[in-house]
mmCIF file of C-alpha atoms in Angstrom:
data_model
loop_
_atom_site.group_PDB
_atom_site.id
_atom_site.type_symbol
_atom_site.label_atom_id
_atom_site.label_comp_id
_atom_site.label_asym_id
_atom_site.label_seq_id
_atom_site.Cartn_x
_atom_site.Cartn_y
_atom_site.Cartn_z
ATOM 1 C CA ILE A 99 -0.037 0.010 0.019
ATOM 2 C CA GLU A 100 2.840 2.171 0.882
ATOM 3 C CA GLU A 101 4.597 1.741 -2.501
ATOM 4 C CA MET A 102 1.193 2.302 -4.388
ATOM 5 C CA LYS A 103 0.933 5.541 -2.495
ATOM 6 C CA ASN A 104 4.449 6.622 -3.462
ATOM 7 C CA HIS A 105 3.922 5.427 -7.100
ATOM 8 C CA LEU A 106 0.497 7.498 -7.305
ATOM 9 C CA GLN A 107 1.997 10.524 -5.871
ATOM 10 C CA ASN A 108 5.415 10.657 -7.353
ATOM 11 C CA GLU A 109 5.912 8.164 -10.430
ATOM 12 C CA CYS A 110 2.536 7.431 -12.036
ATOM 13 C CA CYS A 111 2.261 8.825 -15.676
ATOM 14 C CA LEU A 112 -1.661 8.767 -15.261
ATOM 15 C CA LYS A 113 -1.393 11.462 -12.241
ATOM 16 C CA PRO A 114 -3.402 14.447 -13.252
ATOM 17 C CA LEU A 115 -1.643 17.734 -13.845
ATOM 18 C CA GLU A 116 -2.625 21.287 -14.388
ATOM 19 C CA CYS A 117 -1.492 23.142 -17.635
ATOM 20 C CA LYS A 118 1.209 25.955 -16.934
ATOM 21 C CA PHE A 119 -1.050 28.274 -18.654
ATOM 22 C CA LYS A 120 -3.931 27.557 -16.386
ATOM 23 C CA GLU A 121 -3.558 30.994 -14.692
ATOM 24 C CA PHE A 122 -4.019 32.616 -18.208
ATOM 25 C CA GLY A 123 -6.983 30.533 -18.910
ATOM 26 C CA CYS A 124 -6.080 26.898 -20.103
ATOM 27 C CA ASP A 125 -8.385 24.537 -18.236
ATOM 28 C CA ASP A 126 -7.135 21.268 -19.919
ATOM 29 C CA ILE A 127 -6.326 18.566 -17.622
ATOM 30 C CA LEU A 128 -3.015 16.761 -18.499
ATOM 31 C CA PHE A 129 -1.102 13.767 -17.413
ATOM 32 C CA GLU A 130 2.687 13.224 -17.017
ATOM 33 C CA PHE A 131 2.938 11.305 -20.346
ATOM 34 C CA ASN A 132 1.232 13.960 -22.585
ATOM 35 C CA SER A 133 1.958 17.329 -20.872
ATOM 36 C CA GLN A 134 4.829 18.171 -23.249
ATOM 37 C CA GLU A 135 2.485 17.175 -26.357
ATOM 38 C CA HIS A 136 -0.247 19.441 -25.068
ATOM 39 C CA LEU A 137 2.376 22.405 -24.843
ATOM 40 C CA GLN A 138 3.425 21.676 -28.380
ATOM 41 C CA LEU A 139 -0.093 21.379 -29.774
ATOM 42 C CA LYS A 140 -1.773 24.151 -27.842
ATOM 43 C CA SER A 141 0.964 26.624 -28.287
ATOM 44 C CA SER A 142 -0.912 28.923 -30.476
ATOM 45 C CA GLN A 143 -3.946 28.695 -28.199
ATOM 46 C CA HIS A 144 -1.591 29.558 -25.229
ATOM 47 C CA LEU A 145 -0.007 32.488 -27.134
ATOM 48 C CA ASN A 146 -3.571 33.664 -27.891
ATOM 49 C CA LEU A 147 -4.593 33.488 -24.099
ATOM 50 C CA LEU A 148 -1.326 35.569 -23.371
ATOM 51 C CA LEU A 149 -2.154 38.078 -26.065
ATOM 52 C CA ASN A 150 -5.741 38.297 -24.795
ATOM 53 C CA LEU A 151 -4.414 38.802 -21.295
ATOM 54 C CA ILE A 152 -1.982 41.521 -22.626
ATOM 55 C CA LYS A 153 -4.597 43.324 -24.581
ATOM 56 C CA LYS A 154 -7.081 43.322 -21.393
ATOM 57 C CA GLN A 155 -4.119 44.616 -19.262
ATOM 58 C CA LYS A 156 -3.340 47.158 -21.877
ATOM 59 C CA ASP A 157 -6.857 48.239 -21.925
ATOM 60 C CA GLU A 158 -6.984 48.554 -18.168
ATOM 61 C CA ILE A 159 -3.576 50.601 -18.129
ATOM 62 C CA GLY A 160 -5.205 52.870 -20.652
ATOM 63 C CA LEU A 161 -8.334 53.271 -18.511
ATOM 64 C CA LEU A 162 -6.082 53.693 -15.331
ATOM 65 C CA ASN A 163 -4.204 56.467 -17.250
ATOM 66 C CA LYS A 164 -7.251 58.329 -17.979
ATOM 67 C CA GLN A 165 -8.407 58.073 -14.502
ATOM 68 C CA ILE A 166 -5.096 59.359 -13.372
ATOM 69 C CA GLU A 167 -5.007 62.180 -15.867
ATOM 70 C CA HIS A 168 -8.558 63.055 -14.621
ATOM 71 C CA LEU A 169 -7.513 63.028 -11.164
ATOM 72 C CA LEU A 170 -4.454 65.046 -11.844
ATOM 73 C CA ASN A 171 -6.654 67.666 -13.616
ATOM 74 C CA GLU A 172 -9.098 67.613 -10.547
ATOM 75 C CA LYS A 173 -6.218 68.136 -8.356
ATOM 76 C CA GLN A 174 -4.872 70.969 -10.290
ATOM 77 C CA GLN A 175 -8.352 72.615 -10.193
ATOM 78 C CA TRP A 176 -8.369 71.956 -6.401
ATOM 79 C CA ASN A 177 -4.843 73.713 -5.994
ATOM 80 C CA GLU A 178 -6.234 76.591 -8.222
ATOM 81 C CA LYS A 179 -9.271 76.916 -6.034
ATOM 82 C CA GLU A 180 -7.177 76.749 -2.888
ATOM 83 C CA LYS A 181 -4.933 79.379 -4.228
ATOM 84 C CA GLU A 182 -8.051 81.603 -4.895
ATOM 85 C CA ILE A 183 -9.380 80.988 -1.371
ATOM 86 C CA LYS A 184 -5.926 81.811 0.062
ATOM 87 C CA LYS A 185 -5.758 84.944 -1.831
ATOM 88 C CA SER A 186 -9.372 85.843 -0.737
ATOM 89 C CA GLU A 187 -8.508 85.059 2.843
ATOM 90 C CA ILE A 188 -5.341 87.394 2.646
ATOM 91 C CA HIS A 189 -7.480 89.972 1.184
ATOM 92 C CA PHE A 190 -10.210 89.606 3.881
ATOM 93 C CA GLN A 191 -7.441 89.821 6.619
ATOM 94 C CA GLN A 192 -6.082 92.859 5.221
ATOM 95 C CA GLU A 193 -9.451 94.453 4.757
ATOM 96 C CA SER A 194 -10.292 93.227 8.226
ATOM 97 C CA LEU A 195 -7.369 94.918 9.534
ATOM 98 C CA LYS A 196 -7.987 98.058 7.651
ATOM 99 C CA TYR A 197 -11.684 98.163 9.066
ATOM 100 C CA ARG A 198 -10.287 97.604 12.398
ATOM 101 C CA ALA A 199 -8.101 100.432 12.339
ATOM 102 C CA ASP A 200 -10.650 102.690 10.960
ATOM 103 C CA PHE A 201 -13.320 101.589 13.721
ATOM 104 C CA GLU A 202 -10.369 102.273 16.210
ATOM 105 C CA PHE A 203 -9.917 105.675 14.649
ATOM 106 C CA LEU A 204 -13.612 106.498 14.722
ATOM 107 C CA LYS A 205 -14.079 105.143 18.261
ATOM 108 C CA ASN A 206 -11.237 107.351 19.537
ATOM 109 C CA ASP A 207 -12.749 110.302 17.481
ATOM 110 C CA PHE A 208 -16.132 109.740 18.977
ATOM 111 C CA ASN A 209 -14.675 109.632 22.487
ATOM 112 C CA GLN A 210 -12.789 112.727 22.119
ATOM 113 C CA LYS A 211 -15.929 114.590 20.730
ATOM 114 C CA GLU A 212 -18.019 113.153 23.542
ATOM 115 C CA LYS A 213 -15.604 114.493 25.953
ATOM 116 C CA GLN A 214 -15.724 117.986 24.120
ATOM 117 C CA ILE A 215 -19.553 117.920 24.195
ATOM 118 C CA GLN A 216 -19.535 117.060 27.844
ATOM 119 C CA GLU A 217 -17.000 119.914 28.578
ATOM 120 C CA GLN A 218 -19.025 122.277 26.655
ATOM 121 C CA PHE A 219 -22.346 121.079 28.288
ATOM 122 C CA ILE A 220 -20.586 121.819 31.527
ATOM 123 C CA GLN A 221 -19.335 125.265 30.357
ATOM 124 C CA LEU A 222 -22.956 125.899 29.114
ATOM 125 C CA GLN A 223 -24.288 124.747 32.540
ATOM 126 C CA ILE A 224 -22.004 127.395 34.125
ATOM 127 C CA LYS A 225 -22.824 130.084 31.590
ATOM 128 C CA ASP A 226 -26.536 129.319 32.424
ATOM 129 C CA ASP A 227 -26.021 129.572 36.199
ATOM 130 C CA GLU A 228 -24.088 132.968 35.542
ATOM 131 C CA ILE A 229 -26.951 134.220 33.345
ATOM 132 C CA ASN A 230 -29.594 133.065 36.137
ATOM 133 C CA THR A 231 -27.478 134.871 38.817
ATOM 134 C CA LEU A 232 -27.328 137.997 36.397
ATOM 135 C CA LYS A 233 -31.004 137.738 36.011
ATOM 136 C CA GLN A 234 -31.506 137.606 39.773
ATOM 137 C CA ASP A 235 -29.187 140.530 40.307
ATOM 138 C CA ILE A 236 -31.035 142.373 37.562
ATOM 139 C CA GLU A 237 -34.379 141.724 39.022
ATOM 140 C CA LEU A 238 -33.011 142.563 42.121
ATOM 141 C CA LYS A 239 -31.775 145.946 41.018
ATOM 142 C CA ASP A 240 -35.017 146.482 38.901
ATOM 143 C CA LYS A 241 -36.873 145.978 42.382
ATOM 144 C CA GLN A 242 -34.600 148.429 44.215
ATOM 145 C CA ILE A 243 -34.991 151.021 41.371
ATOM 146 C CA ILE A 244 -38.910 150.386 41.407
ATOM 147 C CA ASP A 245 -38.934 150.638 45.306
ATOM 148 C CA LYS A 246 -36.496 153.744 45.077
ATOM 149 C CA ASN A 247 -38.993 155.302 42.659
ATOM 150 C CA LYS A 248 -41.907 154.715 44.904
ATOM 151 C CA PHE A 249 -40.303 156.736 47.614
ATOM 152 C CA LYS A 250 -39.488 159.689 45.824
#
C-alpha cells in the first residue's frame, strides 16, 4: 500500500496535472505522459491566451491612465481654487485689519468729541448759572429801582 501510494504521488504517468497556462485561461487536464505534447499542440492557443491577457491589461492600463489624468486635472483645479481661497483669505484679513483700524480711529474720534461735548455742556451749565445769577441781580436791581422810585 505504501509503494502504491508513493507511485501514485510521485511516479505514475496517469497522475493529473494542471497546464502551465492555467492562470491565463487554459483549463485542460493533463497527465505526465502527454504534458509536453499538450504544450506543443496548444502553443498557438496559449499564445492567444497571453495576447488576450496582454490586451486586457493594456486596456486596463489605458483606463487607469485616463483616470489618473482626470484626477491630476481635478487636483490642479483644487490647487487653483485653494490658491484663490488663500488670496481671498489674505485680502479679507487685510480688509479686516483696515476696518479695525478705521473703527478704532472712529471710536477714538467719537470718544474725544463726546468729551468735548461734555465739557461744552458743563461750560454751558456754568454760563446758564451765571445768566440766572445775573437775571436775579437784574431783577433785584429793578426791584430796588422801583422801590426807590416809589419813595420819591
